[in-house]
CSV table of C-alpha atoms and ligand atoms in Angstrom, one decimal:
chain,number,residue,atom,x,y,z
A,1,MET,CA,0.3,-0.1,-0.1
A,2,SER,CA,1.3,3.4,-0.8
A,3,GLN,CA,1.7,5.6,1.9
A,4,TYR,CA,1.8,8.5,0.0
A,5,ILE,CA,-1.5,9.1,-1.1
A,6,ASN,CA,-3.3,6.1,1.2
A,7,HIS,CA,-5.4,3.9,-1.4
A,8,PRO,CA,-4.2,0.3,-2.7
A,9,THR,CA,-4.7,0.6,-6.4
A,10,ILE,CA,-4.7,4.9,-7.9
A,11,SER,CA,-0.6,5.0,-8.7
A,12,GLU,CA,1.1,8.0,-7.1
A,13,THR,CA,1.1,10.1,-10.5
A,14,GLU,CA,-2.4,10.0,-10.7
A,15,ILE,CA,-2.6,11.6,-7.2
A,16,ILE,CA,-5.7,14.1,-8.1
A,17,ARG,CA,-6.5,15.5,-4.8
A,18,PRO,CA,-5.5,19.4,-3.8
A,19,THR,CA,-5.9,18.7,-0.2
A,20,ARG,CA,-2.1,17.4,0.5
A,21,VAL,CA,0.8,17.5,3.6
A,22,GLU,CA,3.5,18.0,2.4
A,23,VAL,CA,7.1,17.3,4.8
A,24,ASP,CA,10.1,18.7,4.4
A,25,LEU,CA,12.7,16.2,4.9
A,26,ASN,CA,15.4,18.5,4.9
A,27,VAL,CA,14.0,20.4,7.9
A,28,LEU,CA,13.8,16.9,9.9
A,29,LYS,CA,17.1,16.4,9.2
A,30,GLU,CA,18.4,19.4,10.7
A,31,ASN,CA,16.4,19.1,13.4
A,32,PHE,CA,17.6,15.4,13.9
A,33,THR,CA,21.3,16.9,13.9
A,34,ARG,CA,20.5,19.6,16.6
A,35,ILE,CA,19.1,17.1,18.8
A,36,LYS,CA,21.6,14.7,18.9
A,37,LYS,CA,23.7,17.4,18.8
A,38,HIS,CA,22.6,18.8,22.1
A,39,ILE,CA,22.4,15.5,24.2
A,40,GLY,CA,25.3,14.0,23.5
A,41,ASN,CA,26.5,10.5,23.7
A,42,SER,CA,23.0,9.2,24.4
A,43,LYS,CA,21.1,7.3,21.8
A,44,VAL,CA,18.2,8.4,20.1
A,45,MET,CA,14.4,6.6,19.7
A,46,PRO,CA,12.3,8.6,17.6
A,47,VAL,CA,9.3,8.4,18.6
A,48,LEU,CA,6.8,7.5,15.4
A,49,LYS,CA,3.2,6.6,17.1
A,50,ALA,CA,0.0,8.0,15.5
A,51,ASN,CA,1.5,8.1,11.7
A,52,ALA,CA,4.7,9.9,12.9
A,53,TYR,CA,2.8,12.8,14.3
A,54,GLY,CA,0.7,12.8,11.1
A,55,HIS,CA,3.8,12.9,9.0
A,56,GLY,CA,3.2,8.9,7.4
A,57,LEU,CA,4.7,6.8,9.5
A,58,VAL,CA,6.1,4.7,6.7
A,59,ARG,CA,7.9,7.1,4.9
A,60,ILE,CA,9.2,9.5,8.3
A,61,ALA,CA,11.1,5.6,9.8
A,62,LYS,CA,12.6,5.3,6.5
A,63,PHE,CA,13.9,9.0,7.0
A,64,TYR,CA,15.2,8.0,11.0
A,65,SER,CA,16.9,4.3,9.7
A,66,GLU,CA,18.8,6.0,7.1
A,67,MET,CA,19.7,8.9,9.1
A,68,LYS,CA,20.9,6.2,11.5
A,69,ALA,CA,19.0,6.5,14.7
A,70,ASP,CA,19.6,3.8,17.3
A,71,TYR,CA,16.0,2.5,17.5
A,72,LEU,CA,12.7,3.3,17.2
A,73,GLY,CA,9.7,3.5,19.3
A,74,VAL,CA,5.9,3.7,18.0
A,75,ALA,CA,2.6,2.8,20.5
A,76,VAL,CA,0.9,-0.4,19.1
A,77,VAL,CA,1.6,-3.6,17.8
A,78,GLU,CA,0.3,-2.9,14.4
A,79,GLU,CA,2.7,0.4,14.0
A,80,GLY,CA,5.2,-1.9,14.5
A,81,ILE,CA,4.2,-4.7,12.2
A,82,LEU,CA,3.9,-2.6,9.8
A,83,LEU,CA,7.6,-1.6,9.7
A,84,ARG,CA,8.8,-4.8,9.5
A,85,GLU,CA,6.3,-5.2,6.3
A,86,THR,CA,7.4,-1.9,4.7
A,87,GLY,CA,11.4,-3.5,5.1
A,88,ILE,CA,12.9,-1.5,8.5
A,89,LYS,CA,15.4,-3.5,10.4
A,90,HIS,CA,15.7,-1.0,12.9
A,91,PRO,CA,15.1,-2.2,16.6
A,92,VAL,CA,11.8,-1.3,17.5
A,93,LEU,CA,10.2,-0.6,20.9
A,94,VAL,CA,6.5,-1.0,21.4
A,95,LEU,CA,5.8,1.9,24.3
A,96,GLY,CA,2.0,1.0,24.7
A,97,GLY,CA,0.6,-1.7,26.7
A,98,ILE,CA,0.1,-4.9,25.5
A,99,TRP,CA,-3.2,-8.0,25.7
A,100,GLY,CA,-1.8,-11.9,25.8
A,101,ASN,CA,-2.6,-12.7,22.2
A,102,GLN,CA,-0.5,-10.3,21.1
A,103,ILE,CA,3.1,-11.9,22.2
A,104,PRO,CA,3.4,-13.9,19.4
A,105,LEU,CA,3.1,-11.4,16.9
A,106,PHE,CA,5.6,-9.1,18.9
A,107,LEU,CA,8.5,-12.2,18.4
A,108,LYS,CA,6.9,-12.5,15.2
A,109,HIS,CA,7.8,-10.0,13.7
A,110,ASP,CA,11.3,-9.2,16.2
A,111,LEU,CA,9.7,-6.3,17.8
A,112,THR,CA,10.4,-4.8,21.4
A,113,ILE,CA,7.7,-5.3,23.8
A,114,THR,CA,7.4,-3.3,27.3
A,115,ALA,CA,6.7,-6.0,30.0
A,116,SER,CA,4.4,-4.0,32.7
A,117,SER,CA,3.8,-6.1,35.3
A,118,ILE,CA,5.4,-9.8,36.5
A,119,ASP,CA,2.3,-11.2,35.2
A,120,LYS,CA,3.1,-10.1,31.8
A,121,LEU,CA,6.9,-11.3,31.9
A,122,LYS,CA,5.5,-14.8,33.0
A,123,GLN,CA,2.8,-14.8,29.7
A,124,ILE,CA,6.1,-13.0,27.6
A,125,ASN,CA,8.2,-15.5,29.0
A,126,GLU,CA,6.3,-18.2,28.8
A,127,THR,CA,5.0,-17.9,24.9
A,128,ALA,CA,9.2,-17.1,23.9
A,129,GLU,CA,10.2,-20.6,25.6
A,130,GLN,CA,7.2,-22.3,22.9
A,131,MET,CA,8.6,-20.3,19.8
A,132,LYS,CA,11.9,-21.1,20.8
A,133,ILE,CA,13.1,-17.5,21.0
A,134,LYS,CA,14.5,-15.1,23.0
A,135,ALA,CA,11.9,-12.3,23.6
A,136,LYS,CA,13.4,-8.8,24.0
A,137,VAL,CA,11.8,-6.4,26.6
A,138,HIS,CA,12.0,-3.1,28.4
A,139,LEU,CA,11.4,-3.2,31.8
A,140,LYS,CA,8.3,-0.6,32.4
A,141,ILE,CA,8.4,1.7,35.7
A,142,ASP,CA,5.6,3.8,37.2
A,143,THR,CA,7.7,6.7,38.7
A,144,GLY,CA,4.6,9.0,39.2
A,145,MET,CA,2.2,8.9,35.5
A,146,GLU,CA,-0.1,6.0,37.0
A,147,ARG,CA,-0.7,5.0,33.2
A,148,LEU,CA,1.5,2.1,32.7
A,149,GLY,CA,4.2,0.0,34.6
A,150,VAL,CA,5.6,-1.3,37.8
A,151,HIS,CA,5.0,1.0,40.4
A,152,TYR,CA,8.8,2.5,41.6
A,153,TYR,CA,8.3,1.5,45.7
A,154,ASN,CA,7.8,-2.3,43.9
A,155,ALA,CA,10.1,-2.3,41.3
A,156,GLU,CA,12.5,-4.6,43.0
A,157,LYS,CA,10.4,-7.4,42.6
A,158,PHE,CA,9.8,-7.3,39.5
A,159,LEU,CA,13.4,-6.6,38.2
A,160,GLU,CA,13.8,-10.0,40.3
A,161,ALA,CA,11.6,-11.6,38.6
A,162,ALA,CA,12.4,-10.5,34.5
A,163,TYR,CA,16.3,-11.6,35.6
A,164,LYS,CA,14.8,-15.3,36.3
A,165,CYS,CA,13.0,-15.3,32.7
A,166,LYS,CA,15.3,-18.1,31.2
A,167,ASN,CA,13.7,-16.8,27.9
A,168,LEU,CA,13.6,-13.2,28.2
A,169,LYS,CA,16.6,-10.2,26.9
A,170,VAL,CA,15.8,-8.1,29.2
A,171,GLU,CA,17.1,-5.0,26.6
A,172,GLY,CA,15.8,-1.7,28.5
A,173,ILE,CA,14.3,-0.5,31.6
A,174,PHE,CA,12.8,3.0,31.5
A,175,SER,CA,10.1,5.2,32.5
A,176,HIS,CA,7.8,8.3,31.6
A,177,PHE,CA,7.5,12.0,32.5
A,178,ALA,CA,4.0,13.2,33.2
A,179,ASN,CA,5.3,16.9,33.6
A,180,SER,CA,8.9,17.8,31.7
A,181,GLU,CA,7.6,20.4,29.5
A,182,SER,CA,6.3,22.2,32.3
A,183,SER,CA,7.6,25.5,33.6
A,184,ASP,CA,7.6,23.8,37.2
A,185,LEU,CA,10.3,20.8,37.4
A,186,THR,CA,9.2,19.9,40.7
A,187,TYR,CA,7.0,17.3,39.8
A,188,SER,CA,9.9,15.9,37.2
A,189,ASN,CA,12.8,16.0,39.9
A,190,LEU,CA,10.7,13.3,41.8
A,191,GLN,CA,10.6,11.1,39.2
A,192,LEU,CA,14.0,11.0,38.3
A,193,GLU,CA,15.4,10.5,42.0
A,194,ARG,CA,12.8,8.0,41.9
A,195,PHE,CA,13.7,5.9,38.5
A,196,ASN,CA,17.4,6.7,39.7
A,197,GLU,CA,16.8,5.0,42.9
A,198,ILE,CA,15.2,1.9,40.7
A,199,LEU,CA,18.4,2.1,38.8
A,200,SER,CA,20.7,1.5,41.6
A,201,TYR,CA,19.4,-2.0,41.5
A,202,PHE,CA,22.1,-2.6,38.9
A,203,GLU,CA,25.4,-1.6,40.6
A,204,LYS,CA,24.2,-3.0,43.8
A,205,HIS,CA,23.8,-6.5,42.2
A,206,SER,CA,26.5,-6.5,39.5
A,207,ILE,CA,24.7,-6.6,36.4
A,208,GLU,CA,25.3,-4.6,34.0
A,209,PRO,CA,22.4,-1.7,33.1
A,210,PRO,CA,20.3,-2.5,30.3
A,211,LEU,CA,19.1,0.1,27.9
A,212,ARG,CA,17.9,3.5,30.7
A,213,HIS,CA,15.8,5.3,29.3
A,214,ILE,CA,12.9,8.6,30.4
A,215,SER,CA,13.1,12.0,28.3
A,216,ASN,CA,10.3,12.8,25.7
A,217,SER,CA,10.9,16.1,24.3
A,218,GLY,CA,10.5,18.2,27.4
A,219,GLY,CA,13.1,16.6,29.6
A,220,ILE,CA,15.4,16.8,26.6
A,221,LEU,CA,15.0,20.6,27.0
A,222,GLN,CA,14.7,20.8,30.1
A,223,LEU,CA,16.4,18.2,31.8
A,224,PRO,CA,19.9,17.3,30.9
A,225,GLU,CA,20.6,14.8,33.9
A,226,ALA,CA,17.8,13.0,32.4
A,227,ASN,CA,19.3,11.2,29.3
A,228,PHE,CA,20.7,8.6,30.9
A,229,ASP,CA,21.6,6.1,27.6
A,230,MET,CA,18.5,7.0,25.3
A,231,VAL,CA,16.4,9.7,25.0
A,232,ARG,CA,12.7,9.3,23.3
A,233,PRO,CA,11.9,12.6,21.2
A,234,GLY,CA,8.8,12.8,19.6
A,235,ILE,CA,6.9,16.1,18.5
A,236,MET,CA,10.2,17.9,18.9
A,237,LEU,CA,11.6,15.8,16.0
A,238,PHE,CA,8.8,17.9,13.9
A,239,GLY,CA,9.8,21.1,14.6
A,240,VAL,CA,6.8,21.9,17.6
A,241,TYR,CA,8.0,22.5,21.0
A,242,PRO,CA,6.2,20.1,23.4
A,243,SER,CA,4.5,23.6,25.3
A,244,LYS,CA,4.9,27.5,24.8
A,245,GLU,CA,6.4,27.5,28.4
A,246,VAL,CA,9.5,25.1,28.1
A,247,LYS,CA,12.6,26.4,27.3
A,248,ARG,CA,13.2,26.1,23.7
A,249,THR,CA,17.2,25.1,24.5
A,250,VAL,CA,17.3,23.2,20.7
A,251,GLU,CA,16.2,25.4,18.0
A,252,ILE,CA,14.0,23.2,15.7
A,253,LYS,CA,11.7,24.2,12.5
A,254,PRO,CA,8.5,22.8,11.5
A,255,ALA,CA,8.3,20.2,8.7
A,256,LEU,CA,4.9,19.8,8.1
A,257,THR,CA,3.3,22.3,5.6
A,258,TRP,CA,-0.6,21.2,5.4
A,259,LYS,CA,-2.2,23.0,2.1
A,260,SER,CA,-5.1,22.5,-0.1
A,261,LEU,CA,-6.3,24.9,-3.2
A,262,VAL,CA,-9.4,26.7,-4.1
A,263,VAL,CA,-11.8,24.8,-6.3
A,264,TYR,CA,-14.5,27.3,-6.4
A,265,PHE,CA,-15.9,30.6,-6.0
A,266,LYS,CA,-18.0,33.1,-5.9
A,267,VAL,CA,-20.4,36.0,-4.6
A,268,ILE,CA,-22.8,35.4,-1.8
A,269,LYS,CA,-25.4,38.0,-2.0
A,270,PRO,CA,-26.7,40.0,1.5
A,271,ASN,CA,-28.5,38.0,3.9
A,272,HIS,CA,-27.4,34.4,2.8
A,273,PRO,CA,-26.0,32.2,5.2
A,274,VAL,CA,-23.2,29.7,4.5
A,275,GLY,CA,-22.4,25.9,5.7
A,276,TYR,CA,-24.4,23.7,8.0
A,277,GLY,CA,-26.6,25.4,10.6
A,278,SER,CA,-26.8,28.6,8.6
A,279,THR,CA,-24.5,30.3,11.5
A,280,TRP,CA,-22.7,32.8,9.7
A,281,LYS,CA,-24.5,35.0,6.9
A,282,THR,CA,-23.7,37.5,5.0
A,283,ASP,CA,-24.7,41.6,5.1
A,284,HIS,CA,-23.4,42.7,1.8
A,285,ASN,CA,-21.9,41.2,-1.1
A,286,VAL,CA,-19.0,39.2,0.2
A,287,ARG,CA,-16.1,37.2,-3.1
A,288,ALA,CA,-15.9,33.9,-1.3
A,289,VAL,CA,-13.9,30.2,-2.1
A,290,THR,CA,-14.3,26.9,-1.5
A,291,VAL,CA,-11.8,24.5,-0.6
A,292,PRO,CA,-12.0,20.8,0.0
A,293,VAL,CA,-10.9,19.6,3.6
A,294,GLY,CA,-13.3,19.0,6.5
A,295,TYR,CA,-13.4,17.5,9.6
A,296,GLY,CA,-13.2,14.4,8.0
A,297,ASP,CA,-9.5,15.4,7.1
A,298,GLY,CA,-9.1,16.4,10.8
A,299,TYR,CA,-9.6,19.8,10.2
A,300,LEU,CA,-11.7,20.6,13.5
A,301,ARG,CA,-15.0,21.5,13.2
A,302,SER,CA,-14.4,23.2,16.9
A,303,MET,CA,-12.1,25.9,14.8
A,304,PHE,CA,-15.5,27.3,13.8
A,305,LYS,CA,-15.4,31.2,14.3
A,306,LYS,CA,-12.0,31.1,14.8
A,307,ALA,CA,-9.7,29.3,11.5
A,308,LYS,CA,-7.8,31.6,9.1
A,309,VAL,CA,-6.6,30.4,5.8
A,310,ILE,CA,-3.7,31.9,3.9
A,311,ILE,CA,-4.1,32.3,0.2
A,312,ASN,CA,-2.1,34.8,-2.0
A,313,GLY,CA,0.3,35.5,0.8
A,314,GLU,CA,-3.5,37.0,3.1
A,315,LYS,CA,-4.9,35.7,5.8
A,316,TYR,CA,-9.1,34.8,5.9
A,317,PRO,CA,-11.2,33.5,8.2
A,318,VAL,CA,-13.2,30.1,7.5
A,319,ILE,CA,-16.8,31.2,7.0
A,320,GLY,CA,-19.8,28.7,8.3
A,321,THR,CA,-19.2,25.6,10.3
A,322,VAL,CA,-16.6,23.4,8.8
A,323,SER,CA,-18.2,20.6,6.8
A,324,MET,CA,-17.0,17.5,6.9
A,325,ASP,CA,-15.1,17.6,3.8
A,326,GLN,CA,-15.0,21.3,2.4
A,327,ILE,CA,-15.2,25.0,4.2
A,328,VAL,CA,-15.8,27.9,3.0
A,329,ILE,CA,-13.2,31.3,3.0
A,330,ASN,CA,-14.1,34.1,3.3
A,331,LEU,CA,-11.8,37.0,0.5
A,332,GLU,CA,-13.9,40.1,1.2
A,333,GLN,CA,-13.0,42.0,-2.1
A,334,GLY,CA,-9.7,40.5,-2.0
A,335,SER,CA,-9.1,37.7,-4.8
A,336,ALA,CA,-8.3,34.2,-5.4
A,337,PHE,CA,-8.8,32.1,-8.8
A,338,ASN,CA,-9.4,28.3,-9.1
A,339,GLY,CA,-6.1,26.5,-8.4
A,340,ASP,CA,-4.5,29.0,-6.1
A,341,GLU,CA,-3.1,27.6,-3.4
A,342,VAL,CA,-4.3,28.1,0.1
A,343,ILE,CA,-2.3,27.0,3.1
A,344,LEU,CA,-4.3,25.9,6.1
A,345,LEU,CA,-0.9,25.0,8.6
A,346,GLY,CA,3.0,26.0,7.8
A,347,SER,CA,4.3,29.1,5.8
A,348,ASP,CA,4.4,30.3,2.5
A,349,GLY,CA,7.2,32.1,3.5
A,350,LYS,CA,6.1,35.5,4.8
A,351,ASN,CA,3.2,34.7,6.9
A,352,SER,CA,2.3,31.7,8.7
A,353,ILE,CA,0.2,29.8,10.6
A,354,THR,CA,1.8,27.6,13.3
A,355,CYS,CA,0.9,24.5,14.8
A,356,GLU,CA,0.0,26.0,18.3
A,357,GLU,CA,-1.7,28.7,16.1
A,358,VAL,CA,-4.2,26.2,15.3
A,359,ALA,CA,-4.5,24.5,18.9
A,360,GLY,CA,-5.4,27.9,20.6
A,361,TRP,CA,-8.3,27.9,17.7
A,362,ALA,CA,-9.3,24.4,18.3
A,363,GLY,CA,-8.7,24.2,22.3
A,364,THR,CA,-6.3,21.6,22.2
A,365,ILE,CA,-2.9,21.4,22.0
A,366,PRO,CA,-0.8,20.3,18.8
A,367,TYR,CA,-0.1,17.0,19.6
A,368,GLU,CA,-4.1,16.5,18.9
A,369,ILE,CA,-3.6,18.4,15.2
A,370,LEU,CA,-1.0,16.8,13.8
A,371,THR,CA,-1.9,13.6,14.6
A,372,ASN,CA,-5.7,14.3,13.3
A,373,ILE,CA,-5.1,14.9,10.4
A,374,ASN,CA,-6.6,12.1,8.6
A,375,THR,CA,-4.9,9.3,6.4
A,376,ARG,CA,-7.1,10.7,4.1
A,377,VAL,CA,-4.5,13.4,3.5
A,378,PRO,CA,-2.0,11.9,1.1
A,379,ARG,CA,1.5,13.0,2.4
A,380,VAL,CA,4.2,14.0,-0.3
A,381,TYR,CA,8.0,14.4,0.5
A,382,LYS,CA,10.3,16.8,-0.6
A,383,GLU,CA,13.5,15.4,-0.4
B,401,PLP,C1,4.8,9.5,22.7
B,401,PLP,C2,5.9,8.9,24.2
B,401,PLP,C3,7.2,10.0,23.7
B,401,PLP,C4,7.6,11.2,23.1
B,401,PLP,O1,6.6,12.5,23.6
B,401,PLP,P1,6.9,14.1,23.6
B,401,PLP,O2,6.5,14.9,23.9
B,401,PLP,O3,6.6,14.0,21.6
B,401,PLP,O4,8.5,14.2,23.1
B,401,PLP,C5,8.5,9.7,24.5
B,401,PLP,N1,8.1,8.5,25.0
B,401,PLP,C6,6.4,7.7,25.3
B,401,PLP,C7,6.5,6.2,26.0
B,401,PLP,C8,5.5,8.2,24.8
B,401,PLP,O5,4.3,7.7,24.6
């Protein structure tokens, strides 16, 4: 299946949809180089869950394997299998939880499993024995997220159990920050302290420690003492900071532009409502254009009354509700022709609409904007 258009039979050259996401791989490369320089000797695991934060999992994974990233991270086993099926040979850690009956799939595809309880360790160990292979696991410690993993205060028993399992290779141990992108790092420091205490187990028992990792984008930017053996950047790879207040210690640039084209022009007469619910009405002649993107593509309906787009170097408002597949733009007295480019998110070189801005319109965070761009939108890559 072509990642380019997400359609099994239409070829890339036949691509006809005007709405698309363009990803600049040179920008990604520059961001990655800067992150690596910032963290020094630690390994890097680009986290590519949710279609690589909307950038297209398969192409982006290929990019990071070409960039010689040390490891790749995804959230669910299906994402890992897709990487294997498209020829990615890199180690891949599935960061999310597992169901017992998924374990054979992990092992068959050589995916590294997040082990988050003694029970799961045993299940993995048994399955590995039956399949006569060694299962690679990373042990997940909960230092304060209360989502997944063994509580820090029970971790010692968990570690003991892990090292007793004969069919496991304990390749890593990790935890996850709850607030590393905040300006107040008190809680992150507490989590770090708990993690460090657990890691002293290896020294105490003279065991060579496996890959130790805890830092996401917020940690990489603000907590250099949390780099350990590996870091797990997600959103910052793509040039978006994890929060407004986070210290911008690495300069990164957005790699994604979401574009469409003007496909229809009309003049709307006074007292004529626009769109579903007839929520917006003209009181004078308005020049307007229709753009083929909607909430079915991830252009969120909650941006109603706030969203703007860039056409021919000018910002214009979206009028009426966002439909599933279309929006209407008010040009007032401005002009645009069918086929003119519309920037929904990104920059035309002069003006820009940032991911933070769009998230603000929708009342959410940039993560949700990026991961909501539907797979229906073709991804195009600038090499
Ligand atoms: C999503 C995720 C990351 C990356 O987080 P960012 O804030 O996008 O850098 C790292 N580790 C785990 C376990 C995650 O789930």
